[in-house]
Coordinates of C-alpha atoms in Angstrom, one line a residue:
X1 CA 82.3 59.4 -26.9
X2 CA 84.6 58.1 -29.6
X3 CA 87.9 59.9 -30.0
X4 CA 87.9 61.6 -33.4
X5 CA 91.3 60.7 -34.7
X6 CA 91.0 63.0 -37.8
X7 CA 92.3 65.9 -35.7
X8 CA 95.8 64.4 -35.2
X9 CA 97.9 67.0 -37.0
X10 CA 101.4 66.4 -38.2
X11 CA 104.0 68.8 -39.5
X12 CA 107.1 68.1 -41.5
X13 CA 110.4 67.9 -39.8
X14 CA 112.8 69.2 -42.4
X15 CA 116.5 68.3 -42.4
X16 CA 119.2 70.1 -44.3
X17 CA 119.4 67.3 -46.9
X18 CA 115.7 67.6 -47.9
X19 CA 115.5 71.4 -48.4
X20 CA 115.0 72.2 -52.1
X21 CA 115.7 68.9 -53.9
X22 CA 112.1 68.1 -53.0
X23 CA 110.8 71.6 -53.8
X24 CA 108.1 71.5 -56.4
X25 CA 105.0 73.8 -56.7
X26 CA 102.0 71.5 -56.8
X27 CA 99.3 74.2 -56.6
X28 CA 98.8 78.0 -57.0
X29 CA 95.3 79.2 -56.1
X30 CA 93.7 81.2 -57.5
X31 CA 95.2 79.7 -60.7
X32 CA 95.2 83.1 -62.3
X33 CA 93.9 86.6 -61.7
X34 CA 92.8 89.6 -63.9
X35 CA 94.0 93.2 -64.3
X36 CA 91.6 96.0 -63.8
X37 CA 89.7 94.5 -60.9
X38 CA 88.1 96.9 -58.4
X39 CA 90.1 95.5 -55.5
X40 CA 93.8 95.9 -56.0
X41 CA 94.7 93.2 -53.5
X42 CA 95.5 89.6 -54.4
X43 CA 96.8 86.7 -52.2
X44 CA 98.0 83.6 -53.9
X45 CA 98.2 80.3 -52.0
X46 CA 101.3 78.4 -53.2
X47 CA 101.6 74.8 -52.1
X48 CA 104.7 72.6 -52.6
X49 CA 107.2 70.5 -50.6
X50 CA 109.0 72.8 -48.2
X51 CA 108.3 75.9 -50.2
X52 CA 107.9 77.9 -47.0
X53 CA 111.6 77.4 -46.3
X54 CA 112.6 79.2 -49.4
X55 CA 113.1 82.9 -50.2
X56 CA 110.5 84.2 -52.7
X57 CA 111.0 87.3 -54.8
X58 CA 108.9 89.0 -57.5
X59 CA 110.8 90.2 -60.6
X60 CA 109.9 93.8 -61.5
X61 CA 106.5 94.1 -63.1
X62 CA 105.0 97.6 -63.6
X63 CA 102.0 98.1 -61.5
X64 CA 102.5 95.1 -59.2
X65 CA 104.0 95.3 -55.7
X66 CA 104.9 92.3 -53.6
X67 CA 103.6 93.3 -50.1
X68 CA 104.4 90.2 -48.1
X69 CA 105.2 86.5 -48.3
X70 CA 103.3 85.0 -45.4
X71 CA 104.8 81.9 -43.8
X72 CA 102.4 79.7 -41.9
X73 CA 102.6 76.7 -39.5
X74 CA 103.1 74.2 -42.3
X75 CA 106.2 74.8 -44.4
X76 CA 104.6 73.4 -47.5
X77 CA 102.5 76.6 -47.9
X78 CA 103.2 80.2 -48.5
X79 CA 100.7 83.0 -49.1
X80 CA 102.0 85.7 -51.5
X81 CA 100.3 89.0 -51.0
X82 CA 100.3 91.5 -53.9
X83 CA 98.9 94.9 -54.9
X84 CA 97.9 95.2 -58.6
X85 CA 97.4 98.8 -59.8
X86 CA 94.3 99.5 -61.9
X87 CA 96.3 100.3 -65.1
X88 CA 98.5 97.2 -65.0
X89 CA 98.8 95.4 -68.3
X90 CA 98.1 91.6 -68.7
X91 CA 101.1 89.3 -68.6
X92 CA 102.9 86.7 -66.5
X93 CA 104.4 87.6 -63.2
X94 CA 107.7 85.9 -62.6
X95 CA 108.7 84.7 -59.1
X96 CA 112.0 83.3 -58.0
X97 CA 112.6 80.7 -55.3
X98 CA 116.0 80.6 -53.6
X99 CA 117.5 78.3 -51.1
X100 CA 121.0 77.9 -49.8
X101 CA 121.3 74.3 -51.1
X102 CA 119.8 74.6 -54.6
X103 CA 119.9 76.8 -57.7
X104 CA 117.4 79.6 -58.2
X105 CA 114.1 78.4 -59.7
X106 CA 111.5 80.6 -61.4
X107 CA 107.7 80.1 -61.7
X108 CA 105.1 82.3 -63.4
X109 CA 101.7 83.5 -62.5
X110 CA 99.2 84.7 -65.2
X111 CA 97.4 88.1 -65.0
X112 CA 94.7 88.1 -67.7
X113 CA 92.6 90.7 -69.4
X114 CA 89.0 90.8 -68.2
X115 CA 86.5 89.6 -70.8
X116 CA 83.7 92.0 -71.5
X117 CA 82.1 94.1 -68.8
X118 CA 81.7 91.5 -66.1
X119 CA 81.9 94.1 -63.4
X120 CA 78.5 95.2 -64.6
X121 CA 77.0 91.7 -64.4
X122 CA 73.3 92.0 -63.5
X123 CA 72.1 89.4 -61.0
X124 CA 68.8 87.7 -60.7
X125 CA 65.7 89.6 -59.4
X126 CA 62.0 89.5 -58.9
X127 CA 61.7 89.6 -62.7
X128 CA 63.1 86.1 -62.8
X129 CA 61.6 82.6 -62.4
X130 CA 64.4 80.4 -61.1
X131 CA 64.6 76.6 -61.8
X132 CA 66.6 74.6 -59.3
X133 CA 68.6 71.6 -60.7
X134 CA 70.4 68.8 -58.9
X135 CA 72.7 68.1 -61.9
X136 CA 73.4 64.4 -61.1
X137 CA 69.7 63.7 -61.3
X138 CA 68.6 66.0 -64.2
X139 CA 70.1 64.6 -67.5
X140 CA 73.0 62.6 -68.6
X141 CA 74.5 64.3 -71.7
X142 CA 77.8 62.5 -71.7
X143 CA 78.0 58.9 -70.7
X144 CA 81.8 58.8 -71.1
X145 CA 82.3 60.7 -67.9
X146 CA 79.9 58.6 -65.8
X147 CA 82.9 56.8 -64.1
X148 CA 86.3 58.4 -63.8
X149 CA 89.5 56.7 -62.8
X150 CA 90.5 57.7 -59.3
X151 CA 87.0 58.5 -58.1
X152 CA 85.5 55.7 -56.0
X153 CA 81.8 56.7 -56.2
X154 CA 80.6 55.0 -59.4
X155 CA 77.4 55.4 -61.3
X156 CA 74.5 53.2 -60.1
X157 CA 71.0 54.4 -60.9
X158 CA 69.5 51.7 -58.7
X159 CA 71.2 53.2 -55.6
X160 CA 69.0 56.1 -54.4
X161 CA 72.1 57.6 -52.6
X162 CA 74.5 56.9 -55.4
X163 CA 75.6 58.8 -58.5
X164 CA 73.2 58.5 -61.5
X165 CA 75.3 60.2 -64.2
X166 CA 73.6 63.5 -64.8
X167 CA 76.1 66.2 -65.9
X168 CA 76.6 69.7 -67.3
X169 CA 76.2 68.5 -70.8
X170 CA 72.8 67.2 -69.9
X171 CA 71.8 70.7 -68.8
X172 CA 73.2 72.2 -71.9
X173 CA 71.2 69.8 -74.1
X174 CA 67.9 70.9 -72.5
X175 CA 68.3 74.6 -72.2
X176 CA 65.7 75.0 -74.9
X177 CA 63.1 73.1 -72.9
X178 CA 63.8 75.3 -69.8
X179 CA 63.6 78.5 -71.8
X180 CA 60.4 77.4 -73.5
X181 CA 58.8 76.6 -70.1
X182 CA 59.3 80.2 -69.1
X183 CA 62.2 79.9 -66.7
X184 CA 64.8 82.7 -66.8
X185 CA 67.4 81.6 -64.3
X186 CA 69.0 78.3 -63.3
X187 CA 70.2 77.6 -59.8
X188 CA 72.4 74.6 -60.1
X189 CA 73.4 72.6 -57.0
X190 CA 77.3 72.4 -56.5
X191 CA 79.3 71.0 -59.4
X192 CA 82.7 71.3 -57.9
X193 CA 84.8 68.2 -57.2
X194 CA 83.4 65.8 -54.5
X195 CA 86.0 63.1 -54.4
X196 CA 84.3 61.3 -51.6
X197 CA 84.0 57.5 -51.3
X198 CA 80.2 57.4 -51.5
X199 CA 77.0 59.6 -51.6
X200 CA 78.9 62.4 -53.4
X201 CA 76.3 63.2 -56.0
X202 CA 74.8 66.2 -54.2
X203 CA 78.0 68.2 -54.4
X204 CA 78.1 69.7 -50.9
X205 CA 81.3 67.9 -49.7
X206 CA 83.7 69.8 -51.9
X207 CA 87.3 68.5 -52.3
X208 CA 88.6 71.1 -54.7
X209 CA 87.3 74.7 -54.8
X210 CA 88.8 75.4 -58.2
X211 CA 87.8 72.3 -60.1
X212 CA 84.5 71.1 -61.6
X213 CA 84.0 67.4 -60.8
X214 CA 85.1 65.5 -63.9
X215 CA 81.9 63.4 -63.7
X216 CA 80.0 66.6 -64.3
X217 CA 82.4 67.9 -66.9
X218 CA 85.1 70.5 -66.7
X219 CA 85.6 74.1 -65.8
X220 CA 85.6 75.0 -69.5
X221 CA 82.3 73.2 -70.0
X222 CA 80.7 75.0 -67.1
X223 CA 81.7 78.3 -68.7
X224 CA 80.2 77.1 -72.0
X225 CA 77.0 76.2 -70.2
X226 CA 76.7 79.7 -68.8
X227 CA 77.3 81.2 -72.2
X228 CA 74.8 79.0 -74.0
X229 CA 72.2 79.6 -71.2
X230 CA 72.5 83.3 -71.7
X231 CA 71.9 82.8 -75.4
X232 CA 68.6 81.2 -74.4
X233 CA 67.6 84.0 -72.0
X234 CA 68.7 82.1 -68.9
X235 CA 71.2 83.2 -66.3
X236 CA 73.1 80.8 -64.0
X237 CA 73.2 80.9 -60.2
X238 CA 76.2 79.0 -58.7
X239 CA 75.7 77.1 -55.5
X240 CA 78.6 77.7 -53.1
X241 CA 79.7 76.4 -49.7
X242 CA 81.9 78.3 -47.3
X243 CA 81.0 76.5 -44.0
X244 CA 82.6 73.2 -44.6
X245 CA 84.5 70.9 -47.0
X246 CA 84.5 67.2 -47.7
X247 CA 86.8 65.0 -45.6
X248 CA 88.7 64.0 -48.7
X249 CA 89.6 67.6 -49.6
X250 CA 93.3 67.8 -50.5
X251 CA 93.8 70.2 -47.5
X252 CA 93.0 67.4 -45.1
X253 CA 96.1 65.4 -46.0
X254 CA 98.3 68.4 -45.2
X255 CA 96.6 71.3 -43.4
X256 CA 98.2 74.7 -43.8
X257 CA 97.8 75.2 -40.0
X258 CA 96.0 73.6 -37.2
X259 CA 93.4 76.3 -37.0
X260 CA 92.4 76.0 -40.7
X261 CA 89.5 73.9 -39.5
X262 CA 87.6 74.1 -36.2
X263 CA 89.3 71.5 -34.0
X264 CA 87.7 69.8 -31.0
X265 CA 89.2 67.2 -28.6
X266 CA 86.3 65.0 -29.6
X267 CA 84.0 65.1 -32.6
X268 CA 81.4 67.8 -31.9
X269 CA 78.4 68.5 -34.0
X270 CA 76.8 71.9 -34.4
X271 CA 73.7 72.3 -32.3
X272 CA 71.8 73.9 -35.2
X273 CA 70.4 76.5 -32.7
X274 CA 70.3 79.5 -35.1
X275 CA 68.2 81.4 -32.5
X276 CA 71.4 82.1 -30.5
X277 CA 72.4 84.6 -33.1
X278 CA 69.6 86.9 -32.0
X279 CA 69.4 85.6 -28.4
X280 CA 70.6 88.3 -25.9
X281 CA 70.9 85.6 -23.3
X282 CA 72.8 83.0 -25.3
X283 CA 75.6 81.1 -23.5
X284 CA 79.1 81.3 -25.1
X285 CA 79.4 77.5 -25.2
X286 CA 76.2 77.3 -27.3
X287 CA 77.4 80.0 -29.7
X288 CA 80.7 78.2 -30.1
X289 CA 79.0 74.9 -30.7
X290 CA 76.7 76.4 -33.3
X291 CA 79.4 78.2 -35.3
X292 CA 82.3 75.8 -34.9
X293 CA 80.6 72.4 -34.6
X294 CA 80.6 70.1 -37.6
X295 CA 77.5 69.1 -39.7
X296 CA 78.6 65.5 -40.0
X297 CA 82.0 63.6 -39.4
X298 CA 82.6 63.6 -43.2
X299 CA 82.4 67.4 -43.5
X300 CA 85.2 69.3 -41.6
X301 CA 84.0 72.7 -40.4
X302 CA 86.2 75.5 -41.8
X303 CA 87.5 78.2 -39.5
X304 CA 86.9 81.5 -41.3
X305 CA 88.5 83.4 -38.5
X306 CA 91.8 82.3 -40.0
X307 CA 92.6 85.3 -42.2
X308 CA 94.3 83.4 -45.0
X309 CA 91.4 81.0 -45.3
X310 CA 88.9 83.9 -45.3
X311 CA 90.8 85.6 -48.1
X312 CA 91.0 82.3 -50.0
X313 CA 87.2 81.8 -49.9
X314 CA 86.5 85.4 -50.9
X315 CA 88.8 85.2 -53.8
X316 CA 87.4 81.8 -54.9
X317 CA 83.9 83.3 -55.2
X318 CA 85.2 86.3 -57.2
X319 CA 87.3 84.0 -59.4
X320 CA 84.3 81.9 -60.4
X321 CA 82.2 85.0 -61.2
X322 CA 84.9 86.5 -63.3
X323 CA 85.9 83.2 -65.0
X324 CA 82.5 81.7 -65.7
X325 CA 80.2 84.7 -66.1
X326 CA 77.6 83.5 -63.6
X327 CA 74.9 86.0 -62.6
X328 CA 74.3 84.9 -59.0
X329 CA 75.4 82.8 -56.0
X330 CA 73.3 80.8 -53.6
X331 CA 75.3 80.4 -50.4
X332 CA 74.6 77.2 -48.5
X333 CA 74.1 77.4 -44.7
X334 CA 74.7 81.1 -44.6
X335 CA 74.4 81.6 -40.8
X336 CA 76.8 78.8 -39.9
X337 CA 80.3 80.3 -40.8
X338 CA 81.8 83.1 -38.8
X339 CA 79.4 86.0 -39.0
X340 CA 82.0 88.7 -39.7
X341 CA 83.5 86.6 -42.4
X342 CA 80.2 86.2 -44.2
X343 CA 79.8 90.0 -44.0
X344 CA 83.3 90.5 -45.5
X345 CA 82.6 87.9 -48.1
X346 CA 79.3 89.3 -49.4
X347 CA 80.7 92.9 -49.2
X348 CA 83.8 92.1 -51.2
X349 CA 81.6 90.5 -54.0
X350 CA 79.2 93.4 -54.0
X351 CA 82.0 95.9 -54.2
X352 CA 83.5 94.1 -57.2
X353 CA 80.1 93.4 -58.9
X354 CA 77.5 96.0 -57.6
X355 CA 74.6 94.6 -59.6
X356 CA 75.3 91.0 -58.8
X357 CA 72.9 89.0 -56.5
X358 CA 73.7 86.6 -53.7
X359 CA 70.9 84.7 -51.9
X360 CA 71.7 83.1 -48.5
X361 CA 70.1 80.0 -47.1
X362 CA 68.7 80.7 -43.6
X363 CA 66.4 77.8 -42.9
X364 CA 64.1 79.2 -40.3
X365 CA 60.3 79.8 -40.3
X366 CA 60.8 82.8 -38.1
X367 CA 60.8 86.0 -40.2
X368 CA 62.9 87.8 -37.6
X369 CA 65.7 85.4 -38.0
X370 CA 65.5 85.5 -41.8
X371 CA 65.4 89.3 -41.9
X372 CA 68.5 89.6 -39.7
X373 CA 70.7 88.6 -42.6
X374 CA 69.4 91.0 -45.3
X375 CA 71.2 94.1 -46.4
X376 CA 69.7 97.2 -45.0
X377 CA 68.2 95.6 -41.9
X378 CA 68.7 97.6 -38.7
X379 CA 69.7 95.0 -36.1
X380 CA 69.7 95.5 -32.4
X381 CA 73.3 94.4 -32.1
X382 CA 74.4 96.7 -35.0
X383 CA 75.3 93.8 -37.3
X384 CA 75.0 95.2 -40.8
X385 CA 74.7 92.6 -43.5
X386 CA 75.7 93.0 -47.1
X387 CA 73.5 90.1 -48.4
X388 CA 70.9 91.2 -50.9
X389 CA 68.6 88.2 -50.9
X390 CA 67.6 85.5 -48.3
X391 CA 65.5 82.4 -48.9
X392 CA 62.0 82.9 -47.6
X393 CA 61.3 79.7 -45.6
X394 CA 58.6 81.4 -43.5
X395 CA 56.4 82.0 -46.6
X396 CA 57.0 78.5 -48.0
X397 CA 55.9 77.0 -44.7
X398 CA 52.9 79.3 -44.4
X399 CA 51.8 78.6 -48.0
X400 CA 51.8 74.8 -47.5
X401 CA 50.2 75.0 -44.1
X402 CA 47.4 77.3 -45.3
X403 CA 46.7 75.1 -48.3
X404 CA 46.6 71.9 -46.2
X405 CA 44.6 73.4 -43.3
X406 CA 40.9 73.1 -42.7
X407 CA 39.0 76.2 -41.9
X408 CA 37.9 76.6 -38.3
X409 CA 36.4 79.8 -36.9
X410 CA 38.8 81.6 -39.3
X411 CA 39.8 81.1 -42.9
X412 CA 42.6 78.6 -43.5
X413 CA 44.4 81.4 -45.5
X414 CA 45.1 83.3 -42.4
X415 CA 48.5 81.8 -41.7
X416 CA 49.7 82.8 -45.2
X417 CA 48.1 86.3 -44.9
X418 CA 49.6 87.0 -41.5
X419 CA 53.1 85.7 -42.6
X420 CA 53.1 88.1 -45.5
X421 CA 51.8 90.8 -43.2
X422 CA 55.1 90.5 -41.3
X423 CA 57.1 91.9 -44.2
X424 CA 57.8 95.0 -42.2
X425 CA 60.7 93.1 -40.5
X426 CA 62.5 92.9 -43.9
X427 CA 64.7 95.6 -45.4
X428 CA 63.5 94.6 -48.9
X429 CA 60.9 91.8 -49.1
X430 CA 60.8 92.0 -52.9
X431 CA 64.4 90.6 -52.9
X432 CA 63.5 87.5 -50.9
X433 CA 63.6 84.2 -52.8
X434 CA 60.3 82.5 -52.5
X435 CA 59.9 78.8 -53.5
X436 CA 57.7 75.8 -53.8
X437 CA 60.3 73.3 -52.4
X438 CA 64.0 72.5 -52.8
X439 CA 66.5 69.6 -52.7
X440 CA 66.4 69.3 -48.9
X441 CA 62.6 69.0 -48.4
X442 CA 59.8 66.9 -49.7
X443 CA 58.4 67.7 -53.1
X444 CA 55.7 70.3 -53.1
X445 CA 53.2 67.9 -54.6
X446 CA 53.9 65.5 -51.8
X447 CA 53.6 68.3 -49.2
X448 CA 50.2 69.1 -50.6
X449 CA 49.1 65.4 -50.4
X450 CA 49.1 65.1 -54.2
X451 CA 46.1 67.5 -54.4
X452 CA 46.2 68.9 -58.0
X453 CA 43.9 71.8 -57.2
X454 CA 46.1 72.9 -54.3
X455 CA 49.2 72.5 -56.4
X456 CA 47.8 75.0 -58.9
X457 CA 46.8 77.5 -56.2
X458 CA 50.3 77.3 -54.8
X459 CA 51.9 78.0 -58.2
X460 CA 49.6 81.0 -58.9
X461 CA 50.5 82.5 -55.5
X462 CA 54.2 82.0 -56.1
X463 CA 54.0 83.5 -59.5
X464 CA 52.1 86.6 -58.4
X465 CA 53.2 87.6 -54.8
X466 CA 56.3 89.6 -54.0
X467 CA 59.8 88.1 -54.2
X468 CA 61.9 86.0 -56.5
X469 CA 60.1 82.7 -57.3
X470 CA 61.9 79.4 -57.6
X471 CA 60.7 75.9 -58.5
X472 CA 62.5 72.6 -58.1
X473 CA 63.2 70.5 -61.2
X474 CA 60.2 68.2 -61.8
X475 CA 57.7 70.4 -60.0
X476 CA 56.3 71.1 -63.5
X477 CA 55.4 67.4 -63.9
X478 CA 54.3 66.6 -60.4
X479 CA 57.3 64.7 -59.2
X480 CA 56.7 63.2 -55.7
X481 CA 58.3 61.3 -52.9
X482 CA 55.4 59.5 -51.3
X483 CA 55.9 57.7 -48.0
X484 CA 59.5 58.9 -47.5
X485 CA 61.6 62.0 -46.9
X486 CA 64.8 60.3 -48.1
X487 CA 66.8 62.8 -50.0
X488 CA 67.8 60.2 -52.6
X489 CA 64.1 59.8 -53.5
X490 CA 63.3 63.5 -53.3
X491 CA 66.1 64.0 -55.8
X492 CA 65.0 61.3 -58.2
X493 CA 65.9 61.3 -61.8
X494 CA 64.1 63.7 -64.2
X495 CA 62.3 61.4 -66.7
X496 CA 63.8 61.6 -70.1
X497 CA 67.2 62.7 -69.0
X498 CA 68.7 59.3 -69.7
X499 CA 68.8 57.4 -73.0
X500 CA 66.1 54.8 -73.3
X501 CA 64.0 56.3 -70.5
X502 CA 60.4 55.1 -71.0
X503 CA 59.1 58.4 -69.9
X504 CA 60.3 61.8 -71.0
X505 CA 59.3 65.2 -69.6
X506 CA 61.2 66.8 -72.5
X507 CA 59.0 65.2 -75.2
X508 CA 55.9 64.2 -73.3
X509 CA 56.5 60.5 -73.9
X510 CA 54.7 58.4 -71.3
X511 CA 53.6 61.3 -69.1
X512 CA 50.1 60.9 -67.6
X513 CA 47.4 63.3 -68.6
X514 CA 47.6 65.0 -65.3
X515 CA 51.4 65.5 -65.7
X516 CA 50.9 67.0 -69.1
X517 CA 48.2 69.3 -67.8
X518 CA 50.5 70.4 -65.0
X519 CA 53.3 71.0 -67.4
X520 CA 51.1 73.1 -69.7
X521 CA 49.7 75.0 -66.7
X522 CA 53.3 75.9 -65.5
X523 CA 54.3 76.8 -69.1
X524 CA 51.4 79.2 -69.6
X525 CA 51.8 80.8 -66.1
X526 CA 55.5 81.3 -66.3
X527 CA 55.6 82.7 -69.9
X528 CA 52.8 85.1 -68.9
X529 CA 54.8 86.2 -65.8
X530 CA 58.0 86.7 -67.9
X531 CA 56.3 89.7 -69.5
X532 CA 54.3 90.9 -66.5
X533 CA 56.4 93.8 -65.2
X534 CA 53.7 94.7 -62.7
X535 CA 54.3 91.4 -60.9
X536 CA 58.1 92.0 -61.0
X537 CA 58.1 95.3 -59.2
X538 CA 54.6 96.6 -58.7
X539 CA 53.1 97.4 -55.3
X540 CA 51.2 94.7 -53.5
X541 CA 48.0 95.0 -51.5
X542 CA 46.1 92.0 -50.0
X543 CA 42.8 91.8 -48.3
X544 CA 42.3 89.9 -45.0
X545 CA 40.3 86.7 -45.7
X546 CA 37.0 86.9 -43.8
X547 CA 36.2 84.5 -41.0
X548 CA 35.3 81.1 -42.4
X549 CA 35.6 82.3 -46.0
X550 CA 38.1 80.4 -48.1
X551 CA 38.9 83.2 -50.6
X552 CA 42.1 85.2 -50.5
X553 CA 42.6 88.2 -52.8
X554 CA 45.7 90.2 -53.6
X555 CA 46.6 92.9 -56.1
X556 CA 49.8 93.9 -57.9
X557 CA 49.7 97.3 -59.4
X558 CA 51.6 100.4 -60.7
X559 CA 50.7 103.5 -62.5
X560 CA 50.1 101.7 -65.8
X561 CA 49.0 98.1 -64.9
X562 CA 46.9 96.3 -62.4
X563 CA 46.2 92.6 -61.7
X564 CA 43.8 91.0 -59.3
X565 CA 44.6 87.5 -58.0
X566 CA 41.8 85.5 -56.5
X567 CA 42.5 82.2 -54.7
X568 CA 39.5 80.0 -53.9
X569 CA 39.9 77.0 -51.6
X570 CA 36.2 76.3 -51.3
X571 CA 34.8 73.0 -52.7
X572 CA 32.2 74.9 -54.6
X573 CA 32.0 78.0 -56.7
X574 CA 31.9 81.3 -54.8
X575 CA 30.5 84.7 -55.7
X576 CA 32.8 87.5 -54.7
X577 CA 31.4 90.9 -54.0
X578 CA 33.8 93.3 -55.7
X579 CA 32.8 96.3 -53.6
X580 CA 35.2 95.0 -50.9
X581 CA 38.1 95.8 -53.2
X582 CA 36.9 99.2 -54.6
X583 CA 39.9 101.0 -53.1
X584 CA 42.0 99.3 -55.8
X585 CA 39.4 98.4 -58.4
X586 CA 37.1 101.3 -58.4
X587 CA 33.3 100.8 -58.9
X588 CA 33.5 97.8 -61.3
X589 CA 35.8 95.3 -62.9
X590 CA 36.8 95.1 -66.5
X591 CA 39.5 92.7 -67.5
X592 CA 40.7 89.3 -68.7
X593 CA 41.5 86.2 -66.7
X594 CA 45.0 85.2 -67.8
X595 CA 44.5 81.5 -67.0
X596 CA 41.2 80.9 -68.8
X597 CA 41.3 83.8 -71.3
X598 CA 37.8 84.7 -70.3
X599 CA 36.9 88.4 -70.5
X600 CA 35.1 90.2 -67.7
X601 CA 32.9 93.2 -68.5
X602 CA 31.7 95.9 -66.0
X603 CA 31.3 93.3 -63.2
X604 CA 30.2 94.2 -59.7
X605 CA 30.7 90.7 -58.5
X606 CA 32.8 87.8 -59.6
X607 CA 32.1 84.0 -59.7
X608 CA 35.2 81.9 -59.2
X609 CA 35.1 78.1 -59.7
X610 CA 35.7 75.7 -56.8
X611 CA 39.3 75.2 -55.7
X612 CA 40.7 77.4 -58.4
X613 CA 42.5 80.6 -59.1
X614 CA 42.1 83.7 -61.3
X615 CA 44.7 86.2 -62.4
X616 CA 42.8 89.1 -63.8
X617 CA 44.5 91.7 -65.9
X618 CA 42.4 94.8 -65.0
X619 CA 41.7 97.2 -67.8

């Protein structure tokens, strides 16, 4: 195995001549904080040449106490630990640096007033329809930032793995389209700096946790996007990464300490065996490899057991919530970081913002593994999570499998039915994020072998079952990745997002008739769902598909409203005897099919067309 030379770690040897003449503060992170936060604790990472060899004092400031100046292995870092009382007024803290060789130097740190009532920020919920965007591939709103000096990865739309130029301004320019389509929340793949030499467009190799990548825009523009989205009835979910960084992160040139990242004598990749988390027989070496192994050589694995790093990551998430006004976080690879850290991270955020929502990625088709991470779950090892939402990979897999399967002795709907029937393992199944597809898997239309009827059945199910539904950009116009599962192709450019595109999903220019039909279908379905409170939080009851029958029926209901959802996979029309559903319907059905606008009067049976769905608002 090749020796992984990255892990050679050097520290500064400081002589008396170099003490403070070189002293300069290059970074303070977080760059600011706010008064009136729920937590009174703040720890500032200060980075500068030999700063750890200086004495640091805080000038008197009412309400602020300097608890500790933490020195670490690398003398270029100190961690200043403060307590900020609730009634502290905004202003600038003044710190002094002293050394024996140089005159006293002052530096300031801003404490700001909180804007509005961000502590009451309401997160996303089952009332939302989430639209997932890979920003580099959605729309290019500002061509002047396509290439930026100092960033090696240049725009090349012909390179499937390269940067294509999409940016935050492109999202802002099309907020009206997204709102009109019926979406209410935007999950945006990471926009923080990825100063990697190539393949940096996806955003998951972060090189600066406090800076939006200039090829996407700026911190200020991200904040503007959140504000303008809210004006259009859209909230923003920020994609975050706590497990790893990019190899070109500024830390990697000068690590605070050797244990800042998970070090190995030779490069060691994670085994991806997430089952060990629940496995009572798991070997210690397997657990260590899972948690501490790297994803790839270009993504160093962070060691969240280092207390200063853990605090840094927690504060970073809180800083972005407070600064930008986002309404949710999607945490990448949730099970991979240290488990106790992830608990502390989610707990700290929920204590600061009780109504905020975090969804964690646990890519497993086993409901027991997904359920383990949700808040309120009673786990055999007493692990108590503070994570409100988890991504429902089991239901996504079951939906696709059921739609693609042929009936045998039993209905092909059975896998989907039985997966939903396992909701008893979840603390709150209505808080799970359900989805058609995402940036890491083949497009839904491809998964369904480009069968338009199955595509519509899938969308109806996602719009009406329990949970928080999410669609990937381009799902509404049948984007595909035929013949390949290459991520660069899956994340192809959204048509119309670039000047002079021959096809535009925003205007309809050049779309095929089927694409236009799909777009209109999605628009009608989502805008209906937006006002259908019974789907957001009503009770759910489904009926077991009968052997060899290809009809699946479920109901959403509360004291005021009731809807009946009928999904027919048969290649011919089917008559459905409504007496089977009398415990919910009563003796007869009166209502309107939302999709066709057809009224149903005093029916005892229902005819549903081949390979189609009905959403009946029951009267």
